[in-house]
PDB file of C-alpha atoms in Angstrom:
ATOM      1  CA  MET H   1      22.187  39.901  12.423  1.00 55.00           C
ATOM      2  CA  MET H   2      19.025  39.656  14.484  1.00 56.00           C
ATOM      3  CA  SER H   3      16.281  42.229  14.436  1.00 60.00           C
ATOM      4  CA  GLY H   4      16.260  44.366  17.594  1.00 64.00           C
ATOM      5  CA  ALA H   5      20.030  44.239  17.959  1.00 66.00           C
ATOM      6  CA  THR H   6      22.346  47.259  18.189  1.00 73.00           C
ATOM      7  CA  VAL H   7      24.407  47.374  15.011  1.00 74.00           C
ATOM      8  CA  SER H   8      27.325  49.582  13.935  1.00 78.00           C
ATOM      9  CA  LEU H   9      28.482  49.781  10.329  1.00 79.00           C
ATOM     10  CA  THR H  10      32.013  51.106   9.822  1.00 80.00           C
ATOM     11  CA  CYS H  11      33.093  52.559   6.516  1.00 79.00           C
ATOM     12  CA  SER H  12      36.838  53.228   5.994  1.00 79.00           C
ATOM     13  CA  ILE H  13      38.221  54.905   2.881  1.00 77.00           C
ATOM     14  CA  SER H  14      41.920  55.324   2.066  1.00 77.00           C
ATOM     15  CA  LEU H  15      42.802  58.615   0.393  1.00 72.00           C
ATOM     16  CA  PRO H  16      45.813  59.744  -1.602  1.00 70.00           C
ATOM     17  CA  ILE H  17      46.347  62.819   0.602  1.00 69.00           C
ATOM     18  CA  ASP H  18      45.917  63.824   4.206  1.00 69.00           C
ATOM     19  CA  VAL H  19      42.420  65.035   4.993  1.00 65.00           C
ATOM     20  CA  THR H  20      41.435  66.899   8.091  1.00 62.00           C
ATOM     21  CA  ASP H  21      37.719  67.207   7.362  1.00 60.00           C
ATOM     22  CA  ALA H  22      35.776  63.990   7.080  1.00 54.00           C
ATOM     23  CA  THR H  23      32.394  65.590   6.795  1.00 60.00           C
ATOM     24  CA  GLY H  24      32.369  64.685   3.136  1.00 65.00           C
ATOM     25  CA  ILE H  25      31.365  61.061   3.847  1.00 74.00           C
ATOM     26  CA  ARG H  26      27.753  60.383   3.047  1.00 77.00           C
ATOM     27  CA  TRP H  27      25.683  57.234   3.691  1.00 79.00           C
ATOM     28  CA  ASN H  28      22.967  55.915   1.478  1.00 80.00           C
ATOM     29  CA  GLY H  29      20.683  53.023   2.388  1.00 80.00           C
ATOM     30  CA  PRO H  30      17.186  52.042   3.592  1.00 78.00           C
ATOM     31  CA  GLY H  31      15.922  54.721   5.952  1.00 68.00           C
ATOM     32  CA  VAL H  32      19.201  56.664   5.964  1.00 73.00           C
ATOM     33  CA  THR H  33      19.498  60.257   4.747  1.00 63.00           C
ATOM     34  CA  PRO H  34      22.670  61.090   2.774  1.00 58.00           C
ATOM     35  CA  THR H  35      24.375  63.082   5.534  1.00 58.00           C
ATOM     36  CA  PRO H  36      27.688  62.543   7.302  1.00 58.00           C
ATOM     37  CA  VAL H  37      27.435  60.378  10.401  1.00 64.00           C
ATOM     38  CA  ASN H  38      30.177  60.317  13.069  1.00 61.00           C
ATOM     39  CA  SER H  39      33.023  60.845  10.613  1.00 65.00           C
ATOM     40  CA  ILE H  40      36.671  60.765  11.755  1.00 67.00           C
ATOM     41  CA  THR H  41      40.000  61.161  10.017  1.00 67.00           C
ATOM     42  CA  SER H  42      43.463  59.708  10.555  1.00 68.00           C
ATOM     43  CA  GLY H  43      46.154  60.779   8.123  1.00 66.00           C
ATOM     44  CA  LYS H  44      45.238  59.471   4.694  1.00 73.00           C
ATOM     45  CA  LYS H  45      42.276  57.424   5.984  1.00 76.00           C
ATOM     46  CA  ILE H  46      38.769  58.619   6.544  1.00 77.00           C
ATOM     47  CA  SER H  47      36.071  56.567   8.258  1.00 79.00           C
ATOM     48  CA  SER H  48      32.515  56.815   9.451  1.00 79.00           C
ATOM     49  CA  VAL H  49      30.374  54.720  11.752  1.00 80.00           C
ATOM     50  CA  LEU H  50      26.659  54.277  11.244  1.00 79.00           C
ATOM     51  CA  THR H  51      24.899  52.949  14.354  1.00 80.00           C
ATOM     52  CA  PHE H  52      21.433  51.351  14.610  1.00 77.00           C
ATOM     53  CA  SER H  53      19.839  51.017  18.026  1.00 75.00           C
ATOM     54  CA  GLY H  54      17.352  48.151  17.665  1.00 71.00           C
ATOM     55  CA  ILE H  55      17.689  47.481  13.958  1.00 70.00           C
ATOM     56  CA  SER H  56      14.576  46.240  12.142  1.00 70.00           C
ATOM     57  CA  THR H  57      14.062  44.105   9.074  1.00 65.00           C
ATOM     58  CA  SER H  58      13.070  47.215   7.087  1.00 71.00           C
ATOM     59  CA  GLN H  59      16.615  48.515   7.612  1.00 72.00           C
ATOM     60  CA  GLY H  60      18.212  45.479   6.067  1.00 68.00           C
ATOM     61  CA  GLY H  61      19.605  45.832   2.573  1.00 73.00           C
ATOM     62  CA  PHE H  62      22.322  47.587   0.585  1.00 74.00           C
ATOM     63  CA  TYR H  63      24.311  50.495   2.123  1.00 79.00           C
ATOM     64  CA  ARG H  64      26.906  52.725   0.513  1.00 79.00           C
ATOM     65  CA  CYS H  65      29.270  55.178   2.100  1.00 80.00           C
ATOM     66  CA  ASN H  66      30.584  57.760  -0.344  1.00 78.00           C
ATOM     67  CA  PHE H  67      33.305  60.416  -0.160  1.00 75.00           C
ATOM     68  CA  THR H  68      33.964  63.011  -2.809  1.00 71.00           C
ATOM     69  CA  LEU H  69      37.414  64.542  -3.297  1.00 65.00           C
ATOM     70  CA  GLY H  70      37.955  65.536  -6.872  1.00 57.00           C
ATOM     71  CA  GLY H  71      36.166  62.333  -7.675  1.00 57.00           C
ATOM     72  CA  SER H  72      33.883  59.864  -6.055  1.00 60.00           C
ATOM     73  CA  ILE H  73      35.195  57.129  -3.770  1.00 68.00           C
ATOM     74  CA  SER H  74      32.662  54.744  -2.287  1.00 65.00           C
ATOM     75  CA  VAL H  75      32.437  51.587  -0.204  1.00 67.00           C
ATOM     76  CA  ASN H  76      29.457  49.258  -0.358  1.00 67.00           C
ATOM     77  CA  ILE H  77      28.172  47.318   2.639  1.00 66.00           C
ATOM     78  CA  THR H  78      25.307  44.808   2.603  1.00 63.00           C
ATOM     79  CA  VAL H  79      23.341  44.371   5.815  1.00 63.00           C
ATOM     80  CA  SER H  80      21.119  41.307   6.423  1.00 55.00           C
ATOM     81  CA  VAL H  81      18.633  41.679   9.238  1.00 58.00           C
ATOM     82  CA  LEU H  82      16.962  38.475  10.419  1.00 53.00           C
ATOM     83  CA  ASP H  83      13.623  38.035  12.094  1.00 54.00           C
ATOM     84  CA  GLN H  84      14.454  34.416  12.837  1.00 58.00           C
ATOM     85  CA  VAL H  85      17.600  32.567  13.703  1.00 60.00           C
ATOM     86  CA  ILE H  86      16.272  29.325  12.203  1.00 68.00           C
ATOM     87  CA  PHE H  87      15.152  28.556   8.665  1.00 70.00           C
ATOM     88  CA  LEU H  88      13.179  25.463   7.666  1.00 73.00           C
ATOM     89  CA  PRO H  89      13.893  24.935   3.988  1.00 70.00           C
ATOM     90  CA  ALA H  90      13.709  21.138   3.975  1.00 66.00           C
ATOM     91  CA  VAL H  91      10.527  19.360   4.962  1.00 79.00           C
ATOM     92  CA  ARG H  92       9.726  15.805   3.899  1.00 81.00           C
ATOM     93  CA  PRO H  93       6.270  14.584   4.894  1.00 88.00           C
ATOM     94  CA  ASP H  94       5.302  10.928   4.847  1.00 90.00           C
ATOM     95  CA  VAL H  95       2.148   9.129   5.964  1.00 90.00           C
ATOM     96  CA  THR H  96       2.613   9.434   9.737  1.00 91.00           C
ATOM     97  CA  ILE H  97       5.952  11.241  10.036  1.00 92.00           C
ATOM     98  CA  ILE H  98       7.496  14.565   9.039  1.00 91.00           C
ATOM     99  CA  SER H  99      11.263  14.830   8.605  1.00 90.00           C
ATOM    100  CA  LEU H 100      12.706  18.288   9.278  1.00 87.00           C
ATOM    101  CA  SER H 101      16.068  19.934   8.817  1.00 85.00           C
ATOM    102  CA  TRP H 102      16.919  23.558   9.431  1.00 81.00           C
ATOM    103  CA  ILE H 103      19.654  26.127   9.060  1.00 78.00           C
ATOM    104  CA  PRO H 104      20.637  28.363  11.996  1.00 75.00           C
ATOM    105  CA  ALA H 105      21.742  31.944  11.434  1.00 67.00           C
ATOM    106  CA  SER H 106      25.503  32.303  11.467  1.00 64.00           C
ATOM    107  CA  GLY H 107      27.025  33.581  14.657  1.00 62.00           C
ATOM    108  CA  VAL H 108      24.134  32.486  16.850  1.00 65.00           C
ATOM    109  CA  PRO H 109      25.371  30.227  19.662  1.00 69.00           C
ATOM    110  CA  VAL H 110      22.684  27.542  20.043  1.00 74.00           C
ATOM    111  CA  THR H 111      22.891  24.180  21.780  1.00 73.00           C
ATOM    112  CA  THR H 112      19.245  23.168  22.031  1.00 81.00           C
ATOM    113  CA  TYR H 113      16.333  23.626  19.662  1.00 83.00           C
ATOM    114  CA  ASN H 114      12.655  23.395  20.516  1.00 85.00           C
ATOM    115  CA  ILE H 115      10.496  21.927  17.751  1.00 86.00           C
ATOM    116  CA  SER H 116       6.784  22.591  18.210  1.00 86.00           C
ATOM    117  CA  TYR H 117       3.982  21.330  16.012  1.00 88.00           C
ATOM    118  CA  SER H 118       0.205  21.198  16.087  1.00 87.00           C
ATOM    119  CA  ASN H 119      -2.504  19.947  13.781  1.00 86.00           C
ATOM    120  CA  THR H 120      -4.633  22.657  12.262  1.00 83.00           C
ATOM    121  CA  ASP H 121      -7.448  20.528  10.826  1.00 73.00           C
ATOM    122  CA  LYS H 122     -10.552  22.005  12.444  1.00 69.00           C
ATOM    123  CA  LYS H 123     -12.772  19.538  10.595  1.00 72.00           C
ATOM    124  CA  CYS H 124     -11.420  16.484  12.387  1.00 78.00           C
ATOM    125  CA  PHE H 125     -10.106  17.930  15.661  1.00 72.00           C
ATOM    126  CA  ASP H 126     -11.849  20.016  18.270  1.00 65.00           C
ATOM    127  CA  ASP H 127      -8.610  21.732  19.227  1.00 64.00           C
ATOM    128  CA  ASN H 128      -5.037  21.959  18.066  1.00 66.00           C
ATOM    129  CA  LYS H 129      -3.079  19.080  19.533  1.00 68.00           C
ATOM    130  CA  ALA H 130       0.218  20.854  20.146  1.00 72.00           C
ATOM    131  CA  MET H 131       3.411  19.019  21.051  1.00 79.00           C
ATOM    132  CA  SER H 132       7.074  19.931  21.295  1.00 82.00           C
ATOM    133  CA  ILE H 133      10.404  18.144  21.473  1.00 82.00           C
ATOM    134  CA  GLU H 134      13.946  19.204  22.306  1.00 84.00           C
ATOM    135  CA  ASN H 135      16.784  18.499  19.925  1.00 80.00           C
ATOM    136  CA  GLN H 136      20.497  19.333  19.796  1.00 82.00           C
ATOM    137  CA  THR H 137      21.053  18.574  16.127  1.00 84.00           C
ATOM    138  CA  LEU H 138      19.902  20.327  12.972  1.00 84.00           C
ATOM    139  CA  ASN H 139      17.220  17.802  12.061  1.00 86.00           C
ATOM    140  CA  ALA H 140      14.337  15.978  13.677  1.00 87.00           C
ATOM    141  CA  THR H 141      11.564  13.528  12.843  1.00 89.00           C
ATOM    142  CA  LEU H 142       8.026  14.081  14.061  1.00 89.00           C
ATOM    143  CA  GLU H 143       6.392  10.689  14.516  1.00 89.00           C
ATOM    144  CA  GLU H 144       2.995   9.086  15.219  1.00 88.00           C
ATOM    145  CA  LEU H 145       1.136  11.743  13.273  1.00 88.00           C
ATOM    146  CA  GLU H 146      -2.280  11.424  11.684  1.00 87.00           C
ATOM    147  CA  GLU H 147      -2.534  10.546   8.005  1.00 88.00           C
ATOM    148  CA  HIS H 148      -3.450  13.322   5.560  1.00 88.00           C
ATOM    149  CA  THR H 149      -3.462  15.955   8.306  1.00 88.00           C
ATOM    150  CA  GLU H 150      -2.179  19.509   8.204  1.00 87.00           C
ATOM    151  CA  TYR H 151       0.453  20.469  10.799  1.00 89.00           C
ATOM    152  CA  LEU H 152       1.949  23.835  11.719  1.00 88.00           C
ATOM    153  CA  VAL H 153       5.669  23.386  12.501  1.00 88.00           C
ATOM    154  CA  LYS H 154       8.134  25.793  14.079  1.00 85.00           C
ATOM    155  CA  VAL H 155      11.664  25.619  15.509  1.00 85.00           C
ATOM    156  CA  ALA H 156      12.695  27.996  18.283  1.00 82.00           C
ATOM    157  CA  VAL H 157      15.720  28.770  20.457  1.00 80.00           C
ATOM    158  CA  TRP H 158      16.527  30.874  23.508  1.00 73.00           C
ATOM    159  CA  TYR H 159      18.691  33.726  22.270  1.00 66.00           C
ATOM    160  CA  GLU H 160      19.800  36.923  23.991  1.00 63.00           C
ATOM    161  CA  GLY H 161      17.280  36.555  26.789  1.00 65.00           C
ATOM    162  CA  ARG H 162      14.271  35.780  24.619  1.00 66.00           C
ATOM    163  CA  VAL H 163      12.724  32.966  22.645  1.00 71.00           C
ATOM    164  CA  VAL H 164      13.354  33.398  18.956  1.00 70.00           C
ATOM    165  CA  GLY H 165      11.482  31.211  16.517  1.00 69.00           C
ATOM    166  CA  SER H 166      11.874  30.083  12.991  1.00 69.00           C
ATOM    167  CA  ASN H 167       9.632  30.743  10.077  1.00 69.00           C
ATOM    168  CA  SER H 168       6.452  28.726  10.596  1.00 77.00           C
ATOM    169  CA  ILE H 169       5.592  26.246   7.892  1.00 84.00           C
ATOM    170  CA  VAL H 170       2.473  24.213   7.145  1.00 87.00           C
ATOM    171  CA  VAL H 171       3.033  20.569   6.246  1.00 89.00           C
ATOM    172  CA  THR H 172       0.422  17.956   5.290  1.00 88.00           C
ATOM    173  CA  THR H 173       1.138  14.280   5.814  1.00 90.00           C
ATOM    174  CA  LYS H 174       0.488  11.933   2.906  1.00 91.00           C
ATOM    175  CA  PRO H 175      -2.929  10.323   2.360  1.00 90.00           C
ATOM    176  CA  VAL H 176      -3.555   6.563   2.506  1.00 93.00           C
ATOM    177  CA  ALA H 177      -6.649   4.404   2.097  1.00 95.00           C
ATOM    178  CA  PRO H 178      -9.284   4.841   4.854  1.00 94.00           C
ATOM    179  CA  SER H 179      -8.153   3.069   8.011  1.00 92.00           C
ATOM    180  CA  SER H 180     -11.643   2.495   9.402  1.00 93.00           C
ATOM    181  CA  SER H 181     -14.941   1.237   8.028  1.00 94.00           C
ATOM    182  CA  PRO H 182     -18.270   3.028   7.593  1.00 95.00           C
ATOM    183  CA  SER H 183     -20.274   2.961  10.830  1.00 91.00           C
ATOM    184  CA  SER H 184     -23.896   2.195  11.718  1.00 92.00           C
ATOM    185  CA  VAL H 185     -24.524  -0.031   8.698  1.00 94.00           C
ATOM    186  CA  SER H 186     -28.190  -1.130   8.688  1.00 94.00           C
ATOM    187  CA  VAL H 187     -30.819  -2.500   6.327  1.00 95.00           C
ATOM    188  CA  ALA H 188     -34.365  -1.293   5.760  1.00 90.00           C
ATOM    189  CA  GLY H 189     -37.158  -1.625   3.240  1.00 87.00           C
ATOM    190  CA  VAL H 190     -36.592  -5.363   2.825  1.00 94.00           C
ATOM    191  CA  THR H 191     -38.934  -6.929   0.299  1.00 94.00           C
ATOM    192  CA  SER H 192     -38.962 -10.150  -1.666  1.00 93.00           C
ATOM    193  CA  SER H 193     -36.644  -8.678  -4.330  1.00 94.00           C
ATOM    194  CA  ALA H 194     -34.940  -5.625  -2.793  1.00 95.00           C
ATOM    195  CA  ILE H 195     -32.886  -4.546   0.225  1.00 96.00           C
ATOM    196  CA  THR H 196     -32.017  -0.938   1.128  1.00 96.00           C
ATOM    197  CA  VAL H 197     -28.662  -0.541   2.898  1.00 97.00           C
ATOM    198  CA  MET H 198     -27.747   2.607   4.887  1.00 96.00           C
ATOM    199  CA  TRP H 199     -24.584   3.685   6.734  1.00 96.00           C
ATOM    200  CA  ARG H 200     -22.584   6.595   8.139  1.00 95.00           C
ATOM    201  CA  SER H 201     -19.270   7.768   6.781  1.00 92.00           C
ATOM    202  CA  VAL H 202     -15.882   6.799   8.158  1.00 93.00           C
ATOM    203  CA  PRO H 203     -14.922   8.899  11.204  1.00 90.00           C
ATOM    204  CA  CYS H 204     -13.084  11.990  10.020  1.00 88.00           C
ATOM    205  CA  ILE H 205      -9.798  11.156  11.696  1.00 86.00           C
ATOM    206  CA  HIS H 206      -9.656   7.814   9.834  1.00 90.00           C
ATOM    207  CA  GLN H 207     -10.625   9.043   6.371  1.00 92.00           C
ATOM    208  CA  ASN H 208      -6.953   9.734   5.563  1.00 90.00           C
ATOM    209  CA  GLY H 209      -7.941  11.747   2.523  1.00 86.00           C
ATOM    210  CA  ASP H 210     -11.047  12.973   0.749  1.00 88.00           C
ATOM    211  CA  ILE H 211     -13.737  10.283   0.530  1.00 93.00           C
ATOM    212  CA  THR H 212     -14.715   9.911  -3.128  1.00 94.00           C
ATOM    213  CA  GLY H 213     -17.423   7.262  -2.714  1.00 96.00           C
ATOM    214  CA  TYR H 214     -18.389   3.871  -1.312  1.00 97.00           C
ATOM    215  CA  LEU H 215     -18.007   0.338  -2.613  1.00 97.00           C
ATOM    216  CA  VAL H 216     -20.869  -2.073  -1.863  1.00 97.00           C
ATOM    217  CA  GLN H 217     -20.528  -5.812  -2.453  1.00 96.00           C
ATOM    218  CA  TYR H 218     -23.347  -8.319  -1.966  1.00 97.00           C
ATOM    219  CA  GLY H 219     -24.198 -11.891  -2.760  1.00 96.00           C
ATOM    220  CA  VAL H 220     -26.019 -14.988  -1.553  1.00 96.00           C
ATOM    221  CA  MET H 221     -24.745 -16.133   1.824  1.00 93.00           C
ATOM    222  CA  ARG H 222     -21.660 -18.356   1.602  1.00 91.00           C
ATOM    223  CA  SER H 223     -21.490 -17.895  -2.157  1.00 91.00           C
ATOM    224  CA  GLU H 224     -18.299 -16.725  -3.834  1.00 90.00           C
ATOM    225  CA  ASN H 225     -20.217 -14.860  -6.535  1.00 92.00           C
ATOM    226  CA  LYS H 226     -20.519 -11.219  -5.508  1.00 94.00           C
ATOM    227  CA  GLU H 227     -22.052  -8.225  -7.196  1.00 95.00           C
ATOM    228  CA  THR H 228     -20.347  -4.825  -6.839  1.00 96.00           C
ATOM    229  CA  MET H 229     -21.947  -1.390  -6.839  1.00 96.00           C
ATOM    230  CA  GLU H 230     -20.478   2.094  -6.316  1.00 95.00           C
ATOM    231  CA  THR H 231     -22.216   5.149  -4.925  1.00 96.00           C
ATOM    232  CA  SER H 232     -21.354   8.594  -3.625  1.00 95.00           C
ATOM    233  CA  GLU H 233     -24.313   8.513  -1.220  1.00 96.00           C
ATOM    234  CA  THR H 234     -24.609   6.843   2.188  1.00 96.00           C
ATOM    235  CA  GLU H 235     -27.383   4.460   1.149  1.00 95.00           C
ATOM    236  CA  ILE H 236     -28.195   2.184  -1.744  1.00 96.00           C
ATOM    237  CA  THR H 237     -30.990  -0.187  -2.783  1.00 96.00           C
ATOM    238  CA  LEU H 238     -30.072  -3.654  -4.045  1.00 96.00           C
ATOM    239  CA  LEU H 239     -32.566  -4.850  -6.654  1.00 95.00           C
ATOM    240  CA  SER H 240     -33.527  -8.044  -8.533  1.00 94.00           C
ATOM    241  CA  LEU H 241     -32.924 -10.266  -5.512  1.00 95.00           C
ATOM    242  CA  THR H 242     -34.333 -13.732  -4.926  1.00 94.00           C
ATOM    243  CA  PRO H 243     -37.234 -14.117  -2.452  1.00 94.00           C
ATOM    244  CA  GLU H 244     -36.605 -15.881   0.870  1.00 94.00           C
ATOM    245  CA  THR H 245     -32.806 -15.762   0.403  1.00 96.00           C
ATOM    246  CA  ASP H 246     -30.023 -14.834   2.845  1.00 96.00           C
ATOM    247  CA  TYR H 247     -27.655 -12.152   1.530  1.00 97.00           C
ATOM    248  CA  GLU H 248     -24.342 -10.947   2.915  1.00 96.00           C
ATOM    249  CA  ILE H 249     -23.395  -7.306   2.293  1.00 96.00           C
ATOM    250  CA  SER H 250     -20.175  -5.306   2.795  1.00 96.00           C
ATOM    251  CA  VAL H 251     -19.615  -1.533   2.614  1.00 97.00           C
ATOM    252  CA  ALA H 252     -16.216   0.199   2.328  1.00 97.00           C
ATOM    253  CA  ALA H 253     -15.194   3.832   1.858  1.00 97.00           C
ATOM    254  CA  VAL H 254     -12.959   4.858  -1.040  1.00 96.00           C
ATOM    255  CA  ASN H 255     -10.525   7.779  -1.292  1.00 94.00           C
ATOM    256  CA  THR H 256      -7.880   8.743  -3.834  1.00 91.00           C
ATOM    257  CA  GLU H 257      -5.440   6.208  -2.372  1.00 92.00           C
ATOM    258  CA  GLY H 258      -7.673   3.127  -2.418  1.00 95.00           C
ATOM    259  CA  ILE H 259     -10.415   1.107  -0.751  1.00 96.00           C
ATOM    260  CA  GLY H 260     -10.663   1.135   3.029  1.00 95.00           C
ATOM    261  CA  VAL H 261     -11.795  -1.367   5.636  1.00 93.00           C
ATOM    262  CA  SER H 262     -15.250  -2.828   5.042  1.00 95.00           C
ATOM    263  CA  THR H 263     -18.211  -3.340   7.370  1.00 94.00           C
ATOM    264  CA  ASN H 264     -20.249  -6.519   6.903  1.00 94.00           C
ATOM    265  CA  THR H 265     -23.943  -7.126   7.499  1.00 95.00           C
ATOM    266  CA  SER H 266     -26.635  -9.541   6.295  1.00 95.00           C
ATOM    267  CA  ALA H 267     -30.326  -9.564   5.444  1.00 95.00           C
ATOM    268  CA  THR H 268     -32.976 -12.006   4.222  1.00 96.00           C
ATOM    269  CA  THR H 269     -35.466 -11.148   1.512  1.00 95.00           C
ATOM    270  CA  SER H 270     -39.091 -11.701   2.417  1.00 93.00           C
ATOM    271  CA  ALA H 271     -41.675 -14.037   0.880  1.00 87.00           C
ATOM    272  CA  GLU H 272     -44.588 -11.639   1.181  1.00 65.00           C
ATOM    273  CA  ARG H 273     -44.942 -10.895  -2.484  1.00 51.00           C
ATOM    274  CA  ALA H 274     -44.646 -14.553  -3.529  1.00 45.00           C
ATOM    275  CA  THR H 275     -47.139 -15.626  -0.814  1.00 46.00           C
ATOM    276  CA  SER H 276     -49.647 -13.027  -1.919  1.00 46.00           C
ATOM    277  CA  ILE H 277     -49.536 -14.254  -5.489  1.00 45.00           C
ATOM    278  CA  SER H 278     -49.977 -17.832  -4.280  1.00 48.00           C
ATOM    279  CA  ASN H 279     -52.975 -16.841  -2.201  1.00 51.00           C
ATOM    280  CA  LEU H 280     -54.501 -15.101  -5.155  1.00 47.00           C
ATOM    281  CA  ALA H 281     -53.926 -18.201  -7.258  1.00 47.00           C
ATOM    282  CA  VAL H 282     -55.652 -20.375  -4.631  1.00 47.00           C
ATOM    283  CA  ALA H 283     -58.406 -17.909  -3.935  1.00 47.00           C
ATOM    284  CA  ALA H 284     -59.350 -17.507  -7.573  1.00 49.00           C
ATOM    285  CA  PRO H 285     -60.366 -21.103  -8.238  1.00 55.00           C
ATOM    286  CA  THR H 286     -62.042 -21.395  -4.827  1.00 56.00           C
ATOM    287  CA  SER H 287     -64.249 -18.402  -5.530  1.00 61.00           C
ATOM    288  CA  GLY H 288     -64.973 -19.719  -9.016  1.00 63.00           C
ATOM    289  CA  ALA H 289     -66.040 -23.071  -7.603  1.00 68.00           C
ATOM    290  CA  VAL H 290     -68.418 -21.415  -5.169  1.00 69.00           C
ATOM    291  CA  ILE H 291     -69.895 -19.294  -7.927  1.00 77.00           C
ATOM    292  CA  GLY H 292     -70.126 -22.376 -10.184  1.00 74.00           C
ATOM    293  CA  VAL H 293     -71.962 -24.332  -7.516  1.00 74.00           C
ATOM    294  CA  LEU H 294     -74.363 -21.454  -6.963  1.00 78.00           C
ATOM    295  CA  LEU H 295     -74.973 -21.138 -10.670  1.00 77.00           C
ATOM    296  CA  LEU H 296     -75.490 -24.874 -10.935  1.00 78.00           C
ATOM    297  CA  ILE H 297     -77.996 -24.827  -8.074  1.00 81.00           C
ATOM    298  CA  LEU H 298     -79.755 -21.892  -9.694  1.00 79.00           C
ATOM    299  CA  LEU H 299     -79.828 -23.695 -13.035  1.00 78.00           C
ATOM    300  CA  VAL H 300     -81.131 -26.881 -11.494  1.00 75.00           C
ATOM    301  CA  THR H 301     -83.761 -24.909  -9.653  1.00 81.00           C
ATOM    302  CA  VAL H 302     -84.883 -23.184 -12.838  1.00 74.00           C
ATOM    303  CA  LEU H 303     -84.986 -26.499 -14.673  1.00 77.00           C
ATOM    304  CA  LEU H 304     -87.006 -28.102 -11.920  1.00 77.00           C
ATOM    305  CA  ILE H 305     -89.491 -25.263 -11.990  1.00 79.00           C
ATOM    306  CA  VAL H 306     -89.768 -25.468 -15.746  1.00 75.00           C
ATOM    307  CA  PHE H 307     -90.087 -29.225 -15.594  1.00 73.00           C
ATOM    308  CA  VAL H 308     -92.740 -29.119 -12.929  1.00 73.00           C
ATOM    309  CA  ARG H 309     -94.701 -26.523 -14.845  1.00 74.00           C
ATOM    310  CA  TYR H 310     -94.239 -28.477 -17.999  1.00 72.00           C
ATOM    311  CA  ARG H 311     -95.475 -31.637 -16.379  1.00 70.00           C
ATOM    312  CA  SER H 312     -98.451 -29.860 -14.970  1.00 68.00           C
ATOM    313  CA  GLY H 313     -99.276 -28.290 -18.315  1.00 61.00           C
ATOM    314  CA  SER H 314     -99.011 -31.626 -20.157  1.00 52.00           C
ATOM    315  CA  GLY H 315    -101.608 -33.268 -17.857  1.00 48.00           C
ATOM    316  CA  ASP H 316    -104.139 -30.610 -18.537  1.00 49.00           C
ATOM    317  CA  ILE H 317    -103.725 -30.914 -22.257  1.00 41.00           C
ATOM    318  CA  HIS H 318    -104.102 -34.678 -22.147  1.00 44.00           C
ATOM    319  CA  THR H 319    -107.322 -34.458 -20.151  1.00 43.00           C
ATOM    320  CA  SER H 320    -108.752 -31.823 -22.416  1.00 42.00           C
ATOM    321  CA  THR H 321    -108.015 -33.930 -25.449  1.00 40.00           C
ATOM    322  CA  ASN H 322    -109.704 -36.983 -24.035  1.00 44.00           C
ATOM    323  CA  GLU H 323    -112.713 -35.018 -23.147  1.00 43.00           C
ATOM    324  CA  ALA H 324    -112.854 -33.675 -26.624  1.00 39.00           C
ATOM    325  CA  TYR H 325    -112.566 -37.111 -28.109  1.00 40.00           C
ATOM    326  CA  GLY H 326    -115.273 -38.311 -25.800  1.00 44.00           C
ATOM    327  CA  ASN H 327    -117.638 -35.641 -26.843  1.00 44.00           C
ATOM    328  CA  VAL H 328    -117.100 -36.444 -30.428  1.00 39.00           C
ATOM    329  CA  GLY H 329    -117.770 -40.139 -29.969  1.00 40.00           C
TER     330      GLY H 329
END
């Protein structure tokens, strides 16, 4: 029975003798004191009616009516009080669909069910995208859902002048590999032997699971030989590259289900470092030649000075010697 309904429990006990006083019937149960309630007699039968006006779920459970006449005679009654008329025991999530089946409460005349569902992932959605469908059977399939997304599902009916819902359940669709590629892939810090690659993660709605890292592949343009690197960051530096070479680079996100769509870019290593070394190699001998020429000029100059002085000194000696010889003669 539904909560809020008016419910009457009738307990009838057959006796071996006629009884005129039925006040001996006592009720026991949730929220009921063991006192006679509305007891009546009819010959060898005694009965009592226990009435609930707006029964609640706390009053559901096991009830016993008991009559004592030289011995105990009792009748047990079990009362089930329902908060919902629909139960959702079977839920089968897939990647983009959720299959539902439900069980209506017995005795509830229902022709149409309203199935409502909304995503509850605040990380990827600004608001809950709620939808509902009408169905006249005891099962339904929710389609075109987002992968690896949490949904709140409920089935409701119009019963006794009010909308009565089912138990709400939370269902998460299955994860798959990322369905989109990392965005804003760019290169920076390009040198003759290194390229730094940077990117942004896959948009949340297309991650389809928890991103565990990124797969970076790179190689010389139009070459089938590719190097592969993995990282959990959103940037990486490729090292030991060849100067003045075109490289093609791809970046893809990875989750527990596999590798997603990749984004491709390209970059060319510079020749700055190689050119600088070449310039140094050319500059070194040029400077040495200039210095050598200067040293040679300086040496020649010194030699000329020495030679001139030597020549001048030799003339004086020769003259002095002749004069000496002349004086002697």
